[in-house]
Amino acid sequence: MAIKMAVPNKGRLNERAVELLLKSGIDLGEDWGRKLYVTAKDQNIEIMFIRAQDIPAFIATGAIDIGITGEDLAAESGYKIKKLMDLEFGACRLSVAAPESSGIKNIDDIPNGAKVATSFPNLTKKFFKSKGKEISVIEISGAAEIMPYLGISDLIVDLVASGSTLKMNRLAEISKIMDSQAAIYSSDAALKKNGAEIDDVVASIKSVMTAEDRKYLMADVPKSKLEQVEKLLPGIGGPTVLNIAGNDKMVAVHVVVRSRDVYKAVNDLKRLGAKGILTLSIERLVE
Ligand code: AMP
């Protein structure tokens, strides 16, 4: 039976989540953008496009086996779901912010009874309770930044990435509640039933993320410098060294290097007399 996977249907997490699936070789077909779900036949996976905030509930109830959503949404849902892997995108933090003009600089300055507008009522209540503050939560579904301006609340709890939206609305961030990024989630029940299939999806996505951070480097290097080159480019278990037909002075070296090391590697190789240096993108890398 196919496993069911949920992907955010729109919003900030949609584009990269879909990109990771496509790069993993999960075939979404031609017109996936217009469908609520597609079946990747060759991989035996049904992909459902669901609102990011609904995905934790779908996982917890067993309606789907695995899903991509934000850590903030998983925490706010309160459902007992299992994080399998961080996806290193959608980075933001859930923070308390107050109008710059309020004079509130930290949590201690907040008077009891303050009104806090947020679309994260559960995390907000929990946070203020842990600080021993009695506040009242005004639950809203978006545009928290405008609430103090309208006199609806004294403070807000909202997601912040760069902080520029807060600044634009003359709000100051006074305390962080949690960091968040996109992640892959599942449940104990799904893992028990479809653990191998779920592992395959996670491993595929991981291989894409690893590959994105690496380059395949090839160069012809003088045999006499091979030892120095090997020290320079340890690769995954050492570089591959190949003979070049008709040339007994040079060998071809193939190695996987971190993208950030390519600049130095190419220059070092040049200095050692390497020729025909080239780098290629890697689609997937299973270490
Ligand atoms: P959506 O409402 O569907 O666009 O998705 C919102 C989710 O994107 C949040 O719950 C976070 O997990 C993530 N996210 C990342 N950066 C931000 C940001 N600056 N503001 C709001 N959400 C963000």
PDB file of N, CA, C and O in Angstrom, residues 169-203:
ATOM      1  N   ASN A 169       6.437  48.473  11.559  1.00  0.00           N
ATOM      2  CA  ASN A 169       5.226  48.738  12.349  1.00  0.00           C
ATOM      3  C   ASN A 169       5.557  49.293  13.739  1.00  0.00           C
ATOM      4  O   ASN A 169       4.708  49.257  14.626  1.00  0.00           O
ATOM      5  N   ARG A 170       6.778  49.760  13.900  1.00  0.00           N
ATOM      6  CA  ARG A 170       7.227  50.376  15.159  1.00  0.00           C
ATOM      7  C   ARG A 170       7.005  49.476  16.364  1.00  0.00           C
ATOM      8  O   ARG A 170       6.488  49.880  17.399  1.00  0.00           O
ATOM      9  N   LEU A 171       7.387  48.208  16.147  1.00  0.00           N
ATOM     10  CA  LEU A 171       7.299  47.242  17.248  1.00  0.00           C
ATOM     11  C   LEU A 171       8.711  46.783  17.604  1.00  0.00           C
ATOM     12  O   LEU A 171       9.569  46.674  16.721  1.00  0.00           O
ATOM     13  N   ALA A 172       8.948  46.507  18.866  1.00  0.00           N
ATOM     14  CA  ALA A 172      10.265  46.031  19.304  1.00  0.00           C
ATOM     15  C   ALA A 172      10.123  44.608  19.819  1.00  0.00           C
ATOM     16  O   ALA A 172       9.190  44.293  20.569  1.00  0.00           O
ATOM     17  N   GLU A 173      11.078  43.766  19.380  1.00  0.00           N
ATOM     18  CA  GLU A 173      11.061  42.367  19.827  1.00  0.00           C
ATOM     19  C   GLU A 173      11.601  42.331  21.254  1.00  0.00           C
ATOM     20  O   GLU A 173      12.709  42.802  21.499  1.00  0.00           O
ATOM     21  N   ILE A 174      10.836  41.783  22.181  1.00  0.00           N
ATOM     22  CA  ILE A 174      11.334  41.824  23.563  1.00  0.00           C
ATOM     23  C   ILE A 174      11.726  40.463  24.111  1.00  0.00           C
ATOM     24  O   ILE A 174      12.507  40.374  25.047  1.00  0.00           O
ATOM     25  N   SER A 175      11.194  39.384  23.529  1.00  0.00           N
ATOM     26  CA  SER A 175      11.621  38.061  24.009  1.00  0.00           C
ATOM     27  C   SER A 175      11.302  36.991  22.967  1.00  0.00           C
ATOM     28  O   SER A 175      10.269  37.054  22.296  1.00  0.00           O
ATOM     29  N   LYS A 176      12.217  36.031  22.836  1.00  0.00           N
ATOM     30  CA  LYS A 176      11.990  34.935  21.885  1.00  0.00           C
ATOM     31  C   LYS A 176      11.316  33.765  22.603  1.00  0.00           C
ATOM     32  O   LYS A 176      11.728  33.400  23.698  1.00  0.00           O
ATOM     33  N   ILE A 177      10.289  33.207  21.998  1.00  0.00           N
ATOM     34  CA  ILE A 177       9.634  32.020  22.592  1.00  0.00           C
ATOM     35  C   ILE A 177      10.260  30.747  22.046  1.00  0.00           C
ATOM     36  O   ILE A 177      10.587  29.834  22.789  1.00  0.00           O
ATOM     37  N   MET A 178      10.437  30.685  20.739  1.00  0.00           N
ATOM     38  CA  MET A 178      11.109  29.508  20.154  1.00  0.00           C
ATOM     39  C   MET A 178      11.661  29.815  18.761  1.00  0.00           C
ATOM     40  O   MET A 178      11.191  30.715  18.083  1.00  0.00           O
ATOM     41  N   ASP A 179      12.679  29.030  18.367  1.00  0.00           N
ATOM     42  CA  ASP A 179      13.169  29.066  16.987  1.00  0.00           C
ATOM     43  C   ASP A 179      12.380  28.054  16.174  1.00  0.00           C
ATOM     44  O   ASP A 179      11.903  27.049  16.717  1.00  0.00           O
ATOM     45  N   SER A 180      12.264  28.305  14.888  1.00  0.00           N
ATOM     46  CA  SER A 180      11.520  27.369  14.045  1.00  0.00           C
ATOM     47  C   SER A 180      12.167  27.248  12.676  1.00  0.00           C
ATOM     48  O   SER A 180      12.834  28.170  12.207  1.00  0.00           O
ATOM     49  N   GLN A 181      11.988  26.108  12.067  1.00  0.00           N
ATOM     50  CA  GLN A 181      12.328  25.896  10.660  1.00  0.00           C
ATOM     51  C   GLN A 181      11.424  24.780  10.157  1.00  0.00           C
ATOM     52  O   GLN A 181      10.705  24.166  10.954  1.00  0.00           O
ATOM     53  N   ALA A 182      11.437  24.552   8.867  1.00  0.00           N
ATOM     54  CA  ALA A 182      10.628  23.457   8.327  1.00  0.00           C
ATOM     55  C   ALA A 182      11.275  22.123   8.706  1.00  0.00           C
ATOM     56  O   ALA A 182      12.498  22.031   8.845  1.00  0.00           O
ATOM     57  N   ALA A 183      10.446  21.114   8.899  1.00  0.00           N
ATOM     58  CA  ALA A 183      10.974  19.803   9.292  1.00  0.00           C
ATOM     59  C   ALA A 183      10.040  18.713   8.765  1.00  0.00           C
ATOM     60  O   ALA A 183       8.903  18.988   8.368  1.00  0.00           O
ATOM     61  N   ILE A 184      10.548  17.479   8.775  1.00  0.00           N
ATOM     62  CA  ILE A 184       9.721  16.337   8.384  1.00  0.00           C
ATOM     63  C   ILE A 184       9.202  15.686   9.655  1.00  0.00           C
ATOM     64  O   ILE A 184       9.967  15.415  10.577  1.00  0.00           O
ATOM     65  N   TYR A 185       7.904  15.437   9.687  1.00  0.00           N
ATOM     66  CA  TYR A 185       7.279  14.824  10.865  1.00  0.00           C
ATOM     67  C   TYR A 185       6.573  13.521  10.491  1.00  0.00           C
ATOM     68  O   TYR A 185       6.118  13.336   9.362  1.00  0.00           O
ATOM     69  N   SER A 186       6.482  12.639  11.489  1.00  0.00           N
ATOM     70  CA  SER A 186       5.699  11.411  11.330  1.00  0.00           C
ATOM     71  C   SER A 186       5.110  11.084  12.711  1.00  0.00           C
ATOM     72  O   SER A 186       5.130  11.926  13.612  1.00  0.00           O
ATOM     73  N   SER A 187       4.577   9.882  12.861  1.00  0.00           N
ATOM     74  CA  SER A 187       4.037   9.480  14.166  1.00  0.00           C
ATOM     75  C   SER A 187       4.564   8.086  14.488  1.00  0.00           C
ATOM     76  O   SER A 187       4.981   7.341  13.587  1.00  0.00           O
ATOM     77  N   ASP A 188       4.519   7.727  15.764  1.00  0.00           N
ATOM     78  CA  ASP A 188       4.967   6.381  16.156  1.00  0.00           C
ATOM     79  C   ASP A 188       4.193   5.312  15.401  1.00  0.00           C
ATOM     80  O   ASP A 188       4.765   4.330  14.935  1.00  0.00           O
ATOM     81  N   ALA A 189       2.885   5.532  15.274  1.00  0.00           N
ATOM     82  CA  ALA A 189       2.045   4.525  14.621  1.00  0.00           C
ATOM     83  C   ALA A 189       2.439   4.340  13.161  1.00  0.00           C
ATOM     84  O   ALA A 189       2.575   3.210  12.672  1.00  0.00           O
ATOM     85  N   ALA A 190       2.666   5.474  12.469  1.00  0.00           N
ATOM     86  CA  ALA A 190       3.034   5.390  11.044  1.00  0.00           C
ATOM     87  C   ALA A 190       4.409   4.736  10.890  1.00  0.00           C
ATOM     88  O   ALA A 190       4.630   3.934   9.979  1.00  0.00           O
ATOM     89  N   LEU A 191       5.318   5.075  11.804  1.00  0.00           N
ATOM     90  CA  LEU A 191       6.669   4.509  11.712  1.00  0.00           C
ATOM     91  C   LEU A 191       6.642   3.002  11.938  1.00  0.00           C
ATOM     92  O   LEU A 191       7.405   2.252  11.337  1.00  0.00           O
ATOM     93  N   LYS A 192       5.744   2.593  12.812  1.00  0.00           N
ATOM     94  CA  LYS A 192       5.637   1.163  13.096  1.00  0.00           C
ATOM     95  C   LYS A 192       5.107   0.413  11.870  1.00  0.00           C
ATOM     96  O   LYS A 192       5.587  -0.659  11.519  1.00  0.00           O
ATOM     97  N   LYS A 193       4.142   1.044  11.218  1.00  0.00           N
ATOM     98  CA  LYS A 193       3.482   0.383  10.085  1.00  0.00           C
ATOM     99  C   LYS A 193       4.306   0.499   8.786  1.00  0.00           C
ATOM    100  O   LYS A 193       4.437  -0.459   8.042  1.00  0.00           O
ATOM    101  N   ASN A 194       4.834   1.687   8.542  1.00  0.00           N
ATOM    102  CA  ASN A 194       5.487   1.946   7.242  1.00  0.00           C
ATOM    103  C   ASN A 194       6.899   2.498   7.408  1.00  0.00           C
ATOM    104  O   ASN A 194       7.337   3.342   6.625  1.00  0.00           O
ATOM    105  N   GLY A 195       7.589   2.031   8.435  1.00  0.00           N
ATOM    106  CA  GLY A 195       8.914   2.578   8.775  1.00  0.00           C
ATOM    107  C   GLY A 195       9.890   2.560   7.613  1.00  0.00           C
ATOM    108  O   GLY A 195      10.577   3.553   7.365  1.00  0.00           O
ATOM    109  N   ALA A 196       9.952   1.460   6.876  1.00  0.00           N
ATOM    110  CA  ALA A 196      10.947   1.343   5.802  1.00  0.00           C
ATOM    111  C   ALA A 196      10.662   2.362   4.702  1.00  0.00           C
ATOM    112  O   ALA A 196      11.588   3.031   4.215  1.00  0.00           O
ATOM    113  N   GLU A 197       9.383   2.503   4.334  1.00  0.00           N
ATOM    114  CA  GLU A 197       9.024   3.448   3.263  1.00  0.00           C
ATOM    115  C   GLU A 197       9.289   4.887   3.709  1.00  0.00           C
ATOM    116  O   GLU A 197       9.749   5.726   2.930  1.00  0.00           O
ATOM    117  N   ILE A 198       8.990   5.163   4.978  1.00  0.00           N
ATOM    118  CA  ILE A 198       9.219   6.515   5.511  1.00  0.00           C
ATOM    119  C   ILE A 198      10.718   6.808   5.539  1.00  0.00           C
ATOM    120  O   ILE A 198      11.160   7.889   5.126  1.00  0.00           O
ATOM    121  N   ASP A 199      11.516   5.830   5.962  1.00  0.00           N
ATOM    122  CA  ASP A 199      12.982   5.996   5.963  1.00  0.00           C
ATOM    123  C   ASP A 199      13.495   6.314   4.560  1.00  0.00           C
ATOM    124  O   ASP A 199      14.406   7.124   4.391  1.00  0.00           O
ATOM    125  N   ASP A 200      12.908   5.651   3.556  1.00  0.00           N
ATOM    126  CA  ASP A 200      13.355   5.889   2.174  1.00  0.00           C
ATOM    127  C   ASP A 200      13.113   7.341   1.756  1.00  0.00           C
ATOM    128  O   ASP A 200      13.963   7.951   1.097  1.00  0.00           O
ATOM    129  N   VAL A 201      11.951   7.878   2.122  1.00  0.00           N
ATOM    130  CA  VAL A 201      11.638   9.268   1.754  1.00  0.00           C
ATOM    131  C   VAL A 201      12.614  10.207   2.453  1.00  0.00           C
ATOM    132  O   VAL A 201      13.193  11.114   1.831  1.00  0.00           O
ATOM    133  N   VAL A 202      12.832   9.979   3.742  1.00  0.00           N
ATOM    134  CA  VAL A 202      13.734  10.850   4.516  1.00  0.00           C
ATOM    135  C   VAL A 202      15.155  10.775   3.952  1.00  0.00           C
ATOM    136  O   VAL A 202      15.817  11.798   3.747  1.00  0.00           O
ATOM    137  N   ALA A 203      15.609   9.560   3.652  1.00  0.00           N
ATOM    138  CA  ALA A 203      16.973   9.386   3.124  1.00  0.00           C
ATOM    139  C   ALA A 203      17.113  10.083   1.766  1.00  0.00           C
ATOM    140  O   ALA A 203      18.159  10.679   1.471  1.00  0.00           O
TER     141      ALA A 203
END
